[in-house]
Short mmCIF file of C-alpha atoms and ligand atoms in Angstrom, two decimals:
data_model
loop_
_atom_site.label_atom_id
_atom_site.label_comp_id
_atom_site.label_asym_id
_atom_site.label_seq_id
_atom_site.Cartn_x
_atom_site.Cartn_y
_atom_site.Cartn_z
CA UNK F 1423 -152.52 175.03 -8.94
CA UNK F 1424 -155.59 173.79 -11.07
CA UNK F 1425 -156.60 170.03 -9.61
CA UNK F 1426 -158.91 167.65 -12.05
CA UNK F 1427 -160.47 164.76 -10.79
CA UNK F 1428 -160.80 162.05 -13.00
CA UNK F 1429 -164.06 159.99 -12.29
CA UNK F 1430 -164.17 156.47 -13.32
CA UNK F 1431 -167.44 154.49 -13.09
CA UNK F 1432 -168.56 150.93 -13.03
CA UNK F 1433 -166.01 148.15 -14.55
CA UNK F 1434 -163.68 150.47 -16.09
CA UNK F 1435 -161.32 148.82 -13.65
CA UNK F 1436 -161.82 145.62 -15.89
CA UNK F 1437 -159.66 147.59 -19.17
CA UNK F 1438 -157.03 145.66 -20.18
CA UNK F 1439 -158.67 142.88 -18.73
CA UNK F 1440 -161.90 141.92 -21.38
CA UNK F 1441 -162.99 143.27 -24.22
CA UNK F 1442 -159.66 145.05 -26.15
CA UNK F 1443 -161.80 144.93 -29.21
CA UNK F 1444 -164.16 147.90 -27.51
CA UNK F 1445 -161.87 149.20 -24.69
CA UNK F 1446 -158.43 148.71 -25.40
CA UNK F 1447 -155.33 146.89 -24.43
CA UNK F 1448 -154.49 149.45 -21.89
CA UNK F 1449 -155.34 148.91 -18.00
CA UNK F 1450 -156.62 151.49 -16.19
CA UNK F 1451 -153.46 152.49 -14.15
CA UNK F 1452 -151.83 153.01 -17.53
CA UNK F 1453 -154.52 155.52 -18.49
CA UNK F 1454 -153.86 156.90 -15.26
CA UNK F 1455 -150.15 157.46 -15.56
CA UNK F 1456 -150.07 158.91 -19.16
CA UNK F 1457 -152.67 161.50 -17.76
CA UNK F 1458 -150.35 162.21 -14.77
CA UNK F 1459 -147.35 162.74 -17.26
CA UNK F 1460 -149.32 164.76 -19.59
CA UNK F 1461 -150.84 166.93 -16.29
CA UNK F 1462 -147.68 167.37 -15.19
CA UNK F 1463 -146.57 169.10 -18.67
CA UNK F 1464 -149.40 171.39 -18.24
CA UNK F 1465 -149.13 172.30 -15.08
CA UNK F 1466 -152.60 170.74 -13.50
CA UNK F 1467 -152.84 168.74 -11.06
CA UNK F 1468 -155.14 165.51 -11.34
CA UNK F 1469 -156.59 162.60 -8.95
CA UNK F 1470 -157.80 159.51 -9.53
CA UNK F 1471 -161.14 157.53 -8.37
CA UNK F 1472 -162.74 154.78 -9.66
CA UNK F 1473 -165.97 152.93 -8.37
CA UNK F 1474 -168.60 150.42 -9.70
CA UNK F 1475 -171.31 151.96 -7.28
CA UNK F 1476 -173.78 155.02 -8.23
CA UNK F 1477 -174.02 156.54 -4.74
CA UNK F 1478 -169.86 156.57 -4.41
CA UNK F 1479 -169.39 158.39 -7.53
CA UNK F 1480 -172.49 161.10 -6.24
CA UNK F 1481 -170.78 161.40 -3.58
CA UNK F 1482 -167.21 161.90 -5.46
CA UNK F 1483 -169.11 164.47 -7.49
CA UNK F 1484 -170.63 166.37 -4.60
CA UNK F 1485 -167.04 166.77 -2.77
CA UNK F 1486 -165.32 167.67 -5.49
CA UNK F 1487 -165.93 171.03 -5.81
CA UNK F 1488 -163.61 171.42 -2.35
CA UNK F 1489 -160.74 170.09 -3.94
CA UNK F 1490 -161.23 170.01 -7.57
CA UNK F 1491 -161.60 173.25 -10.76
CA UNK F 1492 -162.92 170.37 -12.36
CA UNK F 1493 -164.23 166.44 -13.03
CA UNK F 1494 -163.48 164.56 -16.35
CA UNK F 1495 -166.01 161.79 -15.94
CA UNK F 1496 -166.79 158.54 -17.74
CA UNK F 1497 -169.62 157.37 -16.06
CA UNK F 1498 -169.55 153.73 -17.98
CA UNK F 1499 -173.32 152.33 -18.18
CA UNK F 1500 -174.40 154.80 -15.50
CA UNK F 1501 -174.09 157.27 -18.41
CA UNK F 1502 -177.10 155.90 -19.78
CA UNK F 1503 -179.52 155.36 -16.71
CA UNK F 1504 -178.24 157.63 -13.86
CA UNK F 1505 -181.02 160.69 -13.58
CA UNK F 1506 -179.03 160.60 -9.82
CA UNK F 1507 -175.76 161.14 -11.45
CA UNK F 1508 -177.42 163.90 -13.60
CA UNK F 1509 -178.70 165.93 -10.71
CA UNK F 1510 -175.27 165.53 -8.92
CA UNK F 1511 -173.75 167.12 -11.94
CA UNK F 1512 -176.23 169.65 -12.15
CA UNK F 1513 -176.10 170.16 -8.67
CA UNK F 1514 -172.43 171.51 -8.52
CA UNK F 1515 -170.81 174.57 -10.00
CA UNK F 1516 -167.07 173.31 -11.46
CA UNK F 1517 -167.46 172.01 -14.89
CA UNK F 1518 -167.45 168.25 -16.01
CA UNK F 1519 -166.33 166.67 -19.29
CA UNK F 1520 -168.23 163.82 -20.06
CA UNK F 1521 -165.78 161.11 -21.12
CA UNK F 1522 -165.73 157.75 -23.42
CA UNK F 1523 -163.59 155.55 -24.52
CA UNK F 1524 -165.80 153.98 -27.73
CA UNK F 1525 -167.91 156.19 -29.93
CA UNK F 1526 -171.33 155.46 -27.66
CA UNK F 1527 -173.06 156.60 -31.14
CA UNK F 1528 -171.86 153.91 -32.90
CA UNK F 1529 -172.88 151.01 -30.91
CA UNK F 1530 -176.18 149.56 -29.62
CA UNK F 1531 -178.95 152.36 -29.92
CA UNK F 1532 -179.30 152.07 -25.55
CA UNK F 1533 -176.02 153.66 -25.44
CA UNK F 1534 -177.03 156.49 -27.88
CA UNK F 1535 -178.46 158.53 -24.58
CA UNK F 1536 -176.56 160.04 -22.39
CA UNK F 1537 -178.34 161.22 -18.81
CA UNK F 1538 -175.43 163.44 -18.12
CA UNK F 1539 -174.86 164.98 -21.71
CA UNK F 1540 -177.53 167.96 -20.85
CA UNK F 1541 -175.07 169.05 -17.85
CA UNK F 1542 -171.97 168.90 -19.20
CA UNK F 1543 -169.77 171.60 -20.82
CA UNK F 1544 -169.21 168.65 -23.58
CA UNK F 1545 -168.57 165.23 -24.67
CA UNK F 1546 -165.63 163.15 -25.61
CA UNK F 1547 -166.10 159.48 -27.34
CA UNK F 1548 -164.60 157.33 -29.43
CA UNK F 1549 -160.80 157.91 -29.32
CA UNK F 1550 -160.00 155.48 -27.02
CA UNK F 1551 -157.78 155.78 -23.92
CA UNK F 1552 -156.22 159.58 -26.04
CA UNK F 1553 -159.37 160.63 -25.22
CA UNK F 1554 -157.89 161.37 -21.69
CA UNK F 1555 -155.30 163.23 -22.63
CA UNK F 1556 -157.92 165.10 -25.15
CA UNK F 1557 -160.78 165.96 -22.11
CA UNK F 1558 -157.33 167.19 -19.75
CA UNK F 1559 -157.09 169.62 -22.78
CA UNK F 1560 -160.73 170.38 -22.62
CA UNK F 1561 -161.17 170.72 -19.23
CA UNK F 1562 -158.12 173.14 -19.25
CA UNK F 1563 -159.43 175.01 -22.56
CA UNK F 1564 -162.70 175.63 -20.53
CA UNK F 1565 -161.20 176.48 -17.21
CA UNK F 1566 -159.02 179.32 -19.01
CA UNK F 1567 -162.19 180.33 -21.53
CA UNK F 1568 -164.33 181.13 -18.11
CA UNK F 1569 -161.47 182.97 -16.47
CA UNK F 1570 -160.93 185.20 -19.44
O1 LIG C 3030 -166.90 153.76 -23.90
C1 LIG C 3030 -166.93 153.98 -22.69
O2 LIG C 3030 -165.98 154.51 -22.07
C2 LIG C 3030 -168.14 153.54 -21.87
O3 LIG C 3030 -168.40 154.54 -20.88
C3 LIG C 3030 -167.77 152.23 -21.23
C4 LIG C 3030 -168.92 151.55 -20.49
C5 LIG C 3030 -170.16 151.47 -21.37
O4 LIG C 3030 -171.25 150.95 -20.62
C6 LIG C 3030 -170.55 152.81 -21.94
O5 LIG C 3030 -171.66 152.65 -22.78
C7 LIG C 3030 -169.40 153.42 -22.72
C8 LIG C 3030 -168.53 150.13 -20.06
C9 LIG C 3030 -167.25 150.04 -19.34
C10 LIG C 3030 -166.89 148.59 -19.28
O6 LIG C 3030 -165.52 148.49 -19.31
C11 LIG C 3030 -165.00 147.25 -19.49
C12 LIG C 3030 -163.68 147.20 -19.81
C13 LIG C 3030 -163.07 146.00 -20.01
C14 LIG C 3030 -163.79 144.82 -19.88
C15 LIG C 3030 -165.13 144.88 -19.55
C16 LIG C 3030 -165.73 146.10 -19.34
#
């Protein structure tokens, strides 16, 4: 069966926590279970990580590929600074969907840049914790595109 990770990066375990107006009400094991329901509808199977260091989500990235089709990642800040997280994405062949809960293009101009964007198969922002369920449905649109 298709397995997703979903990679979560540094103080997305804070959601629900601070900040609703940006992030949300929802805590991060609620994201998690809606994705598990809505994985388990279609038929994927998904894990969970989250971590606030750089060199534990490289790591997370370069093992994937032994487990994992695929990687939905939202890198938080390390979206906008990470050339390391760039070439760990680059440096594996299962596709990632880069992942965001606000619309990075709409806030301060420092998160208008994404490292990881150029690597990607494509980006999600701005639709909140949905946009979960929405990059499951991407990553399984592109999984099924390159098999056909
Ligand atoms: O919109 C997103 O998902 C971000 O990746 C979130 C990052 C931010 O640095 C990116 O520019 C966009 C920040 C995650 C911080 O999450 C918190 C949640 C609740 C309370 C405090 C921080």
């Amino acid at each position: 069966m298709t397995s997703i990770l979903i990679l979560n990066g540094p103080n997305l375990n804070m959601l629900g926590k601070r900040e609703p107006d940006i992030y949300g009400a929802t805590t991060l094991p609620r994201i998690e279970a809606a994705c598990s329901a809505h994985a388990e509808a279609r038929g994927v199977l998904l894990s969970f990580q989250q971590s606030n260091h750089e060199g534990t989500l490289i790591d997370a990235i370069q093992a994937a590929p032994e487990n994992h089709q695929g990687i939905i990642l939202n890198a938080g800040a390390y979206t906008h600074t990470s050339v390391a997280l760039r070439d760990a994405i680059a440096s594996v062949d299962i596709p990632v969907v880069e992942l965001h809960l606000s619309n990075i293009h709409a806030r301060e101009s420092f998160r208008h840049h994404s490292m990881i964007a150029p690597v990607v198969v494509g980006q999600i922002c701005g639709f909140g914790a949905a946009g979960y369920i929405l990059a499951i449905d991407a990553m399984i649109a592109s999984l099924n595109e390159s098999m056909a």
